[in-house]
CSV table of N, CA and C in Angstrom, one decimal:
chain,number,residue,atom,x,y,z
A,1,MET,N,11.1,-14.3,32.8
A,1,MET,CA,11.9,-14.1,31.6
A,1,MET,C,11.3,-12.9,30.7
A,2,PRO,N,12.1,-12.0,30.4
A,2,PRO,CA,11.5,-10.8,29.6
A,2,PRO,C,11.1,-11.3,28.2
A,3,ASP,N,10.1,-10.7,27.7
A,3,ASP,CA,9.6,-10.9,26.4
A,3,ASP,C,10.1,-9.9,25.4
A,4,ASP,N,11.0,-10.3,24.5
A,4,ASP,CA,11.7,-9.4,23.6
A,4,ASP,C,10.9,-9.3,22.3
A,5,LYS,N,9.7,-9.9,22.2
A,5,LYS,CA,8.9,-9.7,21.0
A,5,LYS,C,8.2,-8.4,21.1
A,6,SER,N,8.4,-7.5,20.1
A,6,SER,CA,7.8,-6.2,20.1
A,6,SER,C,7.1,-6.0,18.7
A,7,ASP,N,5.9,-5.5,18.8
A,7,ASP,CA,5.2,-5.2,17.5
A,7,ASP,C,5.3,-3.7,17.2
A,8,ARG,N,6.3,-3.0,17.8
A,8,ARG,CA,6.5,-1.6,17.5
A,8,ARG,C,7.6,-1.4,16.6
A,9,SER,N,7.4,-1.6,15.4
A,9,SER,CA,8.4,-1.4,14.3
A,9,SER,C,8.0,-0.2,13.5
A,10,PRO,N,9.0,0.7,13.1
A,10,PRO,CA,8.6,1.8,12.3
A,10,PRO,C,8.2,1.4,10.9
A,11,TRP,N,8.4,0.2,10.5
A,11,TRP,CA,8.0,-0.3,9.2
A,11,TRP,C,6.4,-0.4,9.1
A,12,TYR,N,5.8,-0.5,10.2
A,12,TYR,CA,4.3,-0.5,10.2
A,12,TYR,C,3.7,0.8,9.8
A,13,TRP,N,4.4,1.9,9.9
A,13,TRP,CA,3.9,3.2,9.4
A,13,TRP,C,3.6,3.1,7.9
A,14,LEU,N,4.4,2.3,7.2
A,14,LEU,CA,4.2,2.2,5.7
A,14,LEU,C,2.8,1.7,5.4
A,15,LEU,N,2.1,1.0,6.3
A,15,LEU,CA,0.8,0.5,6.0
A,15,LEU,C,-0.2,1.6,5.9
A,16,LEU,N,0.1,2.8,6.3
A,16,LEU,CA,-0.8,3.9,6.1
A,16,LEU,C,-0.8,4.4,4.6
A,17,VAL,N,0.2,4.1,3.9
A,17,VAL,CA,0.3,4.6,2.5
A,17,VAL,C,-0.8,4.0,1.6
A,18,PRO,N,-1.1,2.7,1.6
A,18,PRO,CA,-2.2,2.3,0.7
A,18,PRO,C,-3.6,2.7,1.3
A,19,VAL,N,-3.7,3.2,2.5
A,19,VAL,CA,-5.0,3.7,3.0
A,19,VAL,C,-5.2,5.1,2.6
A,20,VAL,N,-4.1,5.9,2.7
A,20,VAL,CA,-4.2,7.4,2.5
A,20,VAL,C,-4.2,7.7,1.0
A,21,ILE,N,-3.4,7.1,0.2
A,21,ILE,CA,-3.3,7.5,-1.2
A,21,ILE,C,-4.7,7.4,-1.9
A,22,PRO,N,-5.5,6.3,-1.8
A,22,PRO,CA,-6.8,6.3,-2.5
A,22,PRO,C,-7.7,7.4,-1.9
A,23,LEU,N,-7.5,7.9,-0.8
A,23,LEU,CA,-8.4,9.0,-0.2
A,23,LEU,C,-8.1,10.3,-0.9
A,24,MET,N,-7.0,10.4,-1.6
A,24,MET,CA,-6.6,11.7,-2.3
A,24,MET,C,-7.4,11.7,-3.6
A,25,THR,N,-8.6,12.2,-3.6
A,25,THR,CA,-9.4,12.1,-4.8
A,25,THR,C,-8.9,12.9,-6.0
A,26,PHE,N,-8.1,13.9,-5.8
A,26,PHE,CA,-7.6,14.7,-6.9
A,26,PHE,C,-6.7,13.9,-7.8
A,27,LEU,N,-6.2,12.8,-7.3
A,27,LEU,CA,-5.4,11.9,-8.2
A,27,LEU,C,-6.1,11.3,-9.3
A,28,TYR,N,-7.4,11.0,-9.1
A,28,TYR,CA,-8.1,10.3,-10.2
A,28,TYR,C,-9.4,11.1,-10.6
A,29,ASN,N,-9.4,12.4,-10.4
A,29,ASN,CA,-10.5,13.2,-10.8
A,29,ASN,C,-10.3,13.7,-12.2
A,30,ALA,N,-10.2,12.7,-13.1
A,30,ALA,CA,-10.0,13.0,-14.6
A,30,ALA,C,-10.5,11.8,-15.4
A,31,ASP,N,-10.7,12.1,-16.7
A,31,ASP,CA,-11.1,11.0,-17.6
A,31,ASP,C,-9.8,10.5,-18.4
A,32,GLU,N,-8.9,11.4,-18.6
A,32,GLU,CA,-7.7,11.0,-19.3
A,32,GLU,C,-6.5,10.8,-18.3
A,33,PRO,N,-5.6,10.0,-18.6
A,33,PRO,CA,-5.3,9.3,-19.8
A,33,PRO,C,-6.0,7.9,-19.8
A,34,HIS,N,-6.1,7.3,-20.9
A,34,HIS,CA,-6.7,6.0,-21.1
A,34,HIS,C,-5.6,5.0,-21.2
A,35,LEU,N,-5.8,3.8,-20.6
A,35,LEU,CA,-4.8,2.8,-20.6
A,35,LEU,C,-5.6,1.5,-21.1
A,36,PHE,N,-5.2,1.0,-22.2
A,36,PHE,CA,-5.9,-0.2,-22.8
A,36,PHE,C,-7.4,0.1,-23.0
A,37,GLY,N,-7.8,1.3,-23.2
A,37,GLY,CA,-9.2,1.7,-23.4
A,37,GLY,C,-9.9,2.0,-22.1
A,38,PHE,N,-9.3,1.8,-21.0
A,38,PHE,CA,-9.9,2.1,-19.7
A,38,PHE,C,-9.6,3.5,-19.2
A,39,PRO,N,-10.6,4.3,-18.7
A,39,PRO,CA,-10.3,5.6,-18.2
A,39,PRO,C,-9.4,5.5,-16.9
A,40,LEU,N,-8.8,6.7,-16.6
A,40,LEU,CA,-7.9,6.8,-15.5
A,40,LEU,C,-8.4,6.2,-14.2
A,41,PHE,N,-9.7,6.5,-13.9
A,41,PHE,CA,-10.3,6.0,-12.6
A,41,PHE,C,-10.2,4.5,-12.5
A,42,TYR,N,-10.5,3.8,-13.5
A,42,TYR,CA,-10.6,2.3,-13.4
A,42,TYR,C,-9.2,1.7,-13.3
A,43,TRP,N,-8.2,2.1,-14.1
A,43,TRP,CA,-6.9,1.4,-14.0
A,43,TRP,C,-6.2,1.9,-12.8
A,44,LEU,N,-6.5,3.1,-12.3
A,44,LEU,CA,-5.8,3.6,-11.1
A,44,LEU,C,-6.3,2.8,-9.8
A,45,GLN,N,-7.5,2.3,-9.9
A,45,GLN,CA,-8.0,1.5,-8.8
A,45,GLN,C,-7.2,0.2,-8.7
A,46,ILE,N,-6.9,-0.4,-9.9
A,46,ILE,CA,-6.1,-1.6,-9.9
A,46,ILE,C,-4.7,-1.3,-9.4
A,47,ALA,N,-4.2,-0.1,-9.8
A,47,ALA,CA,-2.8,0.3,-9.3
A,47,ALA,C,-2.8,0.5,-7.8
A,48,PHE,N,-3.9,1.0,-7.2
A,48,PHE,CA,-4.0,1.1,-5.7
A,48,PHE,C,-4.0,-0.3,-5.1
A,49,ILE,N,-4.6,-1.3,-5.7
A,49,ILE,CA,-4.5,-2.7,-5.2
A,49,ILE,C,-3.1,-3.2,-5.2
A,50,ALA,N,-2.4,-2.9,-6.3
A,50,ALA,CA,-1.0,-3.4,-6.4
A,50,ALA,C,-0.1,-2.7,-5.4
A,51,LEU,N,-0.4,-1.4,-5.2
A,51,LEU,CA,0.3,-0.6,-4.1
A,51,LEU,C,0.1,-1.2,-2.8
A,52,GLY,N,-1.1,-1.6,-2.5
A,52,GLY,CA,-1.4,-2.2,-1.2
A,52,GLY,C,-0.7,-3.6,-1.0
A,53,VAL,N,-0.7,-4.4,-2.0
A,53,VAL,CA,-0.1,-5.7,-2.0
A,53,VAL,C,1.4,-5.5,-1.8
A,54,ALA,N,2.0,-4.6,-2.6
A,54,ALA,CA,3.5,-4.4,-2.5
A,54,ALA,C,3.9,-3.9,-1.1
A,55,THR,N,3.1,-2.9,-0.6
A,55,THR,CA,3.4,-2.4,0.7
A,55,THR,C,3.3,-3.4,1.8
A,56,THR,N,2.2,-4.2,1.8
A,56,THR,CA,2.0,-5.2,2.8
A,56,THR,C,3.1,-6.3,2.7
A,57,THR,N,3.5,-6.7,1.5
A,57,THR,CA,4.6,-7.6,1.4
A,57,THR,C,5.9,-7.1,1.9
A,58,LEU,N,6.2,-5.9,1.6
A,58,LEU,CA,7.4,-5.2,2.1
A,58,LEU,C,7.4,-5.2,3.6
A,59,VAL,N,6.3,-4.7,4.2
A,59,VAL,CA,6.3,-4.6,5.7
A,59,VAL,C,6.4,-6.0,6.3
A,60,TYR,N,5.7,-7.0,5.7
A,60,TYR,CA,5.8,-8.4,6.3
A,60,TYR,C,7.2,-8.9,6.2
A,61,ARG,N,7.9,-8.7,5.1
A,61,ARG,CA,9.2,-9.2,5.0
A,61,ARG,C,10.2,-8.5,5.9
A,62,MET,N,10.0,-7.3,6.1
A,62,MET,CA,10.9,-6.5,7.0
A,62,MET,C,10.7,-6.7,8.5
A,63,THR,N,9.5,-7.2,8.9
A,63,THR,CA,9.2,-7.3,10.3
A,63,THR,C,9.0,-8.7,10.8
A,64,ARG,N,9.1,-9.7,9.9
A,64,ARG,CA,9.0,-11.1,10.3
A,64,ARG,C,10.2,-11.5,11.2
A,65,ARG,N,9.9,-12.4,12.1
A,65,ARG,CA,10.9,-12.8,13.0
A,65,ARG,C,11.7,-13.9,12.4
A,66,ARG,N,13.0,-13.8,12.4
A,66,ARG,CA,13.8,-14.9,11.9
A,66,ARG,C,14.3,-15.8,13.0
A,67,PRO,N,14.4,-17.1,12.7
A,67,PRO,CA,14.9,-18.0,13.8
A,67,PRO,C,16.3,-17.8,14.2
């Protein structure tokens, strides 16, 4: 019986986004702007975490197998 389960979905390419974006150091090579008193570097790290969670959730929902 052929196995029709494939893990080769183009949606998985989106998982590279939260890995590559934080490696672009020019994005947070500044002290301004401040958000709630925190410099750009610190609140941008939290934004990178949110980006990773959102991307992972999107890829999971688009690639899960439905009964």
